Structures are given as structure tokens and as C-alpha cells.
Amino acid sequence: MKTRGRPDKNDEDGRARLVLAARRCFTTAPYSQVTTRMLAQEAGVDAALIRYYFENKEGLYKAMFMEVTGEVVAGIEKALSQDRAFDLEDIFHIFYDVIKQSPSFPILMFKEIVLEQGICRDYLIDKLQNTRKPFFFGMLAKFKQQGLIKEDLDDRLLILNLMGLLIFPWYMREGMAKAMGIEFNDEQLAKMATHNANMFKYGCFKEREKHED
């Protein structure tokens, strides 16, 4: 007999489906309006699985943030491990490919961390500081070791520059569509990834033309 809330062989991907449901629900409706029943229905699973995997709605909400940011990190790590030369532009393509699945995610994170309009600001700051921040600083350190980045640039400011180019366009997505006709479709996102990567390279890389092959 199956214990209530415990996944069986047909529910092995229930956790993943719940995280995807959370991305859709929490980025389109306020936290207070999203119920566990709504999340379960969106995921197509028994609501008891939320308790089994995440304890409650808040646990799923927190897990969603870490899953999305973790997907970005995992994509970059995979690209770094490949035999071909790694290009900074890969970071932009990977980030945009993840975020386009839930375009309002950066705005939700902005509300949580900057505007303090959410429910887990301290949790997110702590997790991002301990898990995501070291990764990106380590990545910049590798670029410096390879002689790509100008030595006199402050790593902290470089991270701010990189995060700004990655994230800020998503804050302005609706405004850019209305004011400039820039739609965030695959073609435009590919162009934006190349453009923003070049902006970072021209400002921060040494003799850029020597490192493009």
C-alpha cells in the first residue's frame, strides 16, 4: 500500500514538475494568491507531494529560486568542461535560455531581495552568497589567470557589471517591447547575448581581438 504523499514509480518526476509549476505560478501571481492546490494542479500531481518534497508552499517557493539559479550555474559548468574554448558569450546564451522559460523570474527576485516585498529575503541572500557568488567569482578568477581580463579591474565591480548585463534587460522587457519594438524571442535573445557579451569584453578584456578564436 502506498503511503500518502510518498512518490511511487509513476511520481518519480513529481518534484521536477512541482518546481516548474512553481516557476509558472509564482511569476504570474502574488505569493499569497498561489495555493498548494493550485501548484499541484499545475504540476499534475497530488498536493501531498508538496509536503513530501518541500514541507510546505514556502519550501517549494525557496526551492524554485535555487533550482533556477542552479540551472544557470550547471549550464555554465557544462560549457566550461567542454573541449572547445569557452567564450564569455556562452554565459549570456545559457542565462537567457534558462530565464526565457519564466521571463518574470528576475523581477520576482528583485522584489524579494531589493524591494523586500517577499517572504524569504534573508534566506535567498544567504544561499546566493554561499553558493552562487563563489562560483561567479571563481569563474572571473579563471579568466584573469588566462590573461583575458585587465588586472586593475575590481572583481566586485566586474560581477556587478556582468549581472547588470545579464539581468537588467529582463526588468525592462515589457517597456522595451512597447517603446522600441524589441521582442524577447529566440532570435532577439541570441542577438542580445552577443551584443551584451561584447559590451563586457570591450570594457573588461585585454586586447579583445586576440582572444576571439
Tab-separated table of C-alpha atoms in Angstrom:
chain	number	residue	atom	x	y	z
A	1	MET	CA	0.000	0.000	0.000
A	2	LYS	CA	1.338	3.435	-0.952
A	3	THR	CA	1.915	5.847	1.937
A	4	ARG	CA	0.071	9.104	1.351
A	5	GLY	CA	2.425	11.747	-0.027
A	6	ARG	CA	5.231	9.299	-0.792
A	7	PRO	CA	6.015	9.105	-4.535
A	8	ASP	CA	5.587	5.801	-6.320
A	9	LYS	CA	7.202	4.737	-9.575
A	10	ASN	CA	4.750	6.910	-11.510
A	11	ASP	CA	5.624	10.023	-9.477
A	12	GLU	CA	9.403	9.990	-9.852
A	13	ASP	CA	9.390	13.279	-11.742
A	14	GLY	CA	6.828	14.841	-9.419
A	15	ARG	CA	9.404	17.060	-7.742
A	16	ALA	CA	10.629	18.458	-11.051
A	17	ARG	CA	7.069	19.103	-12.208
A	18	LEU	CA	6.291	20.925	-8.966
A	19	VAL	CA	9.310	23.197	-9.404
A	20	LEU	CA	8.228	24.002	-12.972
A	21	ALA	CA	4.710	24.675	-11.724
A	22	ALA	CA	6.140	26.990	-9.078
A	23	ARG	CA	8.050	28.915	-11.737
A	24	ARG	CA	4.849	29.445	-13.682
A	25	CYS	CA	2.580	30.231	-10.738
A	26	PHE	CA	4.817	32.412	-8.562
A	27	THR	CA	5.992	34.534	-11.501
A	28	THR	CA	2.441	35.251	-12.658
A	29	ALA	CA	0.578	35.707	-9.355
A	30	PRO	CA	1.400	37.108	-5.901
A	31	TYR	CA	2.679	34.588	-3.371
A	32	SER	CA	-0.419	34.982	-1.209
A	33	GLN	CA	-2.706	34.057	-4.105
A	34	VAL	CA	-0.862	30.855	-5.010
A	35	THR	CA	-2.202	27.840	-3.134
A	36	THR	CA	-0.791	24.342	-2.749
A	37	ARG	CA	-3.835	23.043	-4.607
A	38	MET	CA	-3.101	25.416	-7.486
A	39	LEU	CA	0.533	24.294	-7.588
A	40	ALA	CA	-0.413	20.615	-7.527
A	41	GLN	CA	-2.975	21.071	-10.284
A	42	GLU	CA	-0.460	22.951	-12.426
A	43	ALA	CA	2.073	20.162	-11.902
A	44	GLY	CA	-0.478	17.399	-12.354
A	45	VAL	CA	0.407	15.716	-9.054
A	46	ASP	CA	-1.114	15.004	-5.654
A	47	ALA	CA	-0.808	18.043	-3.350
A	48	ALA	CA	0.655	15.709	-0.724
A	49	LEU	CA	3.853	15.612	-2.779
A	50	ILE	CA	4.491	19.234	-1.820
A	51	ARG	CA	4.673	18.168	1.828
A	52	TYR	CA	6.806	15.162	0.954
A	53	TYR	CA	9.415	17.043	-1.064
A	54	PHE	CA	9.289	20.600	0.295
A	55	GLU	CA	7.318	20.501	3.592
A	56	ASN	CA	5.030	23.340	2.511
A	57	LYS	CA	4.409	26.087	-0.057
A	58	GLU	CA	7.236	28.233	1.289
A	59	GLY	CA	9.668	25.350	0.927
A	60	LEU	CA	8.683	24.908	-2.715
A	61	TYR	CA	8.975	28.659	-3.265
A	62	LYS	CA	12.525	28.681	-1.893
A	63	ALA	CA	13.468	25.566	-3.850
A	64	MET	CA	12.274	27.228	-7.055
A	65	PHE	CA	14.782	30.070	-6.646
A	66	MET	CA	17.664	27.702	-6.033
A	67	GLU	CA	16.646	25.414	-8.906
A	68	VAL	CA	16.542	28.263	-11.432
A	69	THR	CA	19.853	29.799	-10.371
A	70	GLY	CA	21.326	26.301	-10.123
A	71	GLU	CA	20.265	25.577	-13.688
A	72	VAL	CA	22.265	28.593	-14.850
A	73	VAL	CA	25.347	27.504	-12.892
A	74	ALA	CA	25.057	23.908	-14.138
A	75	GLY	CA	24.830	25.111	-17.739
A	76	ILE	CA	27.944	27.262	-17.383
A	77	GLU	CA	29.862	24.461	-15.654
A	78	LYS	CA	28.987	22.130	-18.513
A	79	ALA	CA	30.151	24.660	-21.090
A	80	LEU	CA	33.403	25.206	-19.188
A	81	SER	CA	34.099	21.471	-19.144
A	82	GLN	CA	33.871	21.050	-22.918
A	83	ASP	CA	36.958	20.666	-25.095
A	84	ARG	CA	36.300	23.763	-27.176
A	85	ALA	CA	37.444	27.172	-25.983
A	86	PHE	CA	34.966	28.779	-23.620
A	87	ASP	CA	33.649	32.169	-24.687
A	88	LEU	CA	32.083	34.657	-22.295
A	89	GLU	CA	29.161	34.865	-24.722
A	90	ASP	CA	28.218	31.338	-23.651
A	91	ILE	CA	27.237	32.707	-20.237
A	92	PHE	CA	24.720	35.069	-21.793
A	93	HIS	CA	23.209	32.403	-24.033
A	94	ILE	CA	22.897	29.980	-21.116
A	95	PHE	CA	21.372	32.577	-18.796
A	96	TYR	CA	18.859	33.792	-21.369
A	97	ASP	CA	17.872	30.231	-22.313
A	98	VAL	CA	17.028	29.498	-18.673
A	99	ILE	CA	15.251	32.769	-17.932
A	100	LYS	CA	13.128	32.816	-21.095
A	101	GLN	CA	11.193	29.869	-19.620
A	102	SER	CA	9.859	32.236	-16.941
A	103	PRO	CA	10.665	35.802	-18.055
A	104	SER	CA	9.318	37.417	-14.897
A	105	PHE	CA	11.644	35.440	-12.620
A	106	PRO	CA	14.265	38.244	-12.376
A	107	ILE	CA	11.529	40.682	-11.379
A	108	LEU	CA	10.338	38.297	-8.678
A	109	MET	CA	13.883	38.010	-7.334
A	110	PHE	CA	14.242	41.812	-7.449
A	111	LYS	CA	11.083	42.163	-5.376
A	112	GLU	CA	12.353	39.602	-2.877
A	113	ILE	CA	15.900	40.854	-2.408
A	114	VAL	CA	15.889	44.561	-3.275
A	115	LEU	CA	12.362	45.766	-2.580
A	116	GLU	CA	11.824	43.378	0.363
A	117	GLN	CA	8.326	42.597	-0.860
A	118	GLY	CA	8.602	38.825	-0.498
A	119	ILE	CA	8.821	36.238	2.220
A	120	CYS	CA	12.379	34.858	2.168
A	121	ARG	CA	14.853	37.695	1.543
A	122	ASP	CA	17.354	36.636	4.234
A	123	TYR	CA	17.210	33.020	3.069
A	124	LEU	CA	17.927	33.958	-0.550
A	125	ILE	CA	20.746	36.348	0.310
A	126	ASP	CA	22.390	33.698	2.465
A	127	LYS	CA	22.027	30.959	-0.161
A	128	LEU	CA	23.192	33.117	-3.054
A	129	GLN	CA	26.158	34.401	-1.052
A	130	ASN	CA	27.261	30.900	-0.114
A	131	THR	CA	26.589	29.026	-3.349
A	132	ARG	CA	26.270	31.300	-6.395
A	133	LYS	CA	28.634	34.146	-5.522
A	134	PRO	CA	31.736	31.895	-5.114
A	135	PHE	CA	31.034	30.285	-8.482
A	136	PHE	CA	30.970	33.551	-10.425
A	137	PHE	CA	33.996	34.971	-8.599
A	138	GLY	CA	35.852	31.726	-9.344
A	139	MET	CA	34.908	31.997	-12.996
A	140	LEU	CA	36.292	35.542	-13.186
A	141	ALA	CA	39.459	34.369	-11.443
A	142	LYS	CA	39.971	31.772	-14.192
A	143	PHE	CA	39.548	34.437	-16.870
A	144	LYS	CA	42.188	36.546	-15.116
A	145	GLN	CA	44.537	33.576	-14.845
A	146	GLN	CA	44.148	33.112	-18.595
A	147	GLY	CA	45.222	36.711	-19.087
A	148	LEU	CA	41.899	37.801	-20.584
A	149	ILE	CA	40.701	40.400	-18.070
A	150	LYS	CA	42.525	43.616	-17.232
A	151	GLU	CA	44.364	43.182	-13.917
A	152	ASP	CA	43.437	46.581	-12.488
A	153	LEU	CA	39.684	45.922	-12.506
A	154	ASP	CA	37.893	45.241	-9.217
A	155	ASP	CA	36.323	41.756	-9.169
A	156	ARG	CA	33.320	43.009	-7.206
A	157	LEU	CA	32.562	45.678	-9.773
A	158	LEU	CA	33.096	43.187	-12.592
A	159	ILE	CA	30.429	40.955	-11.057
A	160	LEU	CA	28.060	43.922	-10.832
A	161	ASN	CA	28.741	44.755	-14.489
A	162	LEU	CA	28.148	41.160	-15.561
A	163	MET	CA	24.974	40.756	-13.508
A	164	GLY	CA	23.648	44.051	-14.845
A	165	LEU	CA	24.097	42.992	-18.457
A	166	LEU	CA	22.551	39.604	-17.748
A	167	ILE	CA	19.578	40.652	-15.655
A	168	PHE	CA	18.627	44.279	-16.366
A	169	PRO	CA	17.110	43.662	-19.844
A	170	TRP	CA	14.520	41.376	-18.216
A	171	TYR	CA	13.400	44.176	-15.904
A	172	MET	CA	12.758	46.309	-18.969
A	173	ARG	CA	11.247	43.564	-21.139
A	174	GLU	CA	7.733	44.993	-21.440
A	175	GLY	CA	8.967	48.560	-21.789
A	176	MET	CA	11.447	47.598	-24.492
A	177	ALA	CA	8.711	45.823	-26.411
A	178	LYS	CA	6.396	48.843	-26.273
A	179	ALA	CA	8.947	51.627	-26.757
A	180	MET	CA	11.435	50.025	-29.143
A	181	GLY	CA	9.687	47.003	-30.611
A	182	ILE	CA	12.223	44.622	-29.080
A	183	GLU	CA	10.530	41.269	-28.540
A	184	PHE	CA	12.276	38.706	-26.364
A	185	ASN	CA	12.038	35.878	-28.891
A	186	ASP	CA	14.827	33.405	-29.624
A	187	GLU	CA	16.274	35.466	-32.462
A	188	GLN	CA	16.375	38.668	-30.447
A	189	LEU	CA	17.746	36.939	-27.361
A	190	ALA	CA	20.591	35.464	-29.422
A	191	LYS	CA	21.447	38.948	-30.724
A	192	MET	CA	21.204	40.399	-27.218
A	193	ALA	CA	23.504	37.708	-25.830
A	194	THR	CA	26.163	38.520	-28.421
A	195	HIS	CA	25.751	42.278	-28.004
A	196	ASN	CA	25.906	42.285	-24.193
A	197	ALA	CA	28.823	39.862	-24.119
A	198	ASN	CA	30.708	42.167	-26.472
A	199	MET	CA	29.923	45.152	-24.252
A	200	PHE	CA	31.537	43.349	-21.323
A	201	LYS	CA	34.512	42.192	-23.382
A	202	TYR	CA	35.260	45.605	-24.875
A	203	GLY	CA	35.243	47.184	-21.436
A	204	CYS	CA	36.981	44.498	-19.398
A	205	PHE	CA	39.057	42.220	-21.652
A	206	LYS	CA	42.597	42.965	-22.745
A	207	GLU	CA	43.152	43.411	-26.492
A	208	ARG	CA	39.861	41.696	-27.251
A	209	GLU	CA	40.633	40.827	-30.857
A	210	LYS	CA	43.403	38.446	-29.764
A	211	HIS	CA	41.026	36.256	-27.767
A	212	GLU	CA	38.199	35.640	-30.201
A	213	ASP	CA	39.268	32.380	-31.833
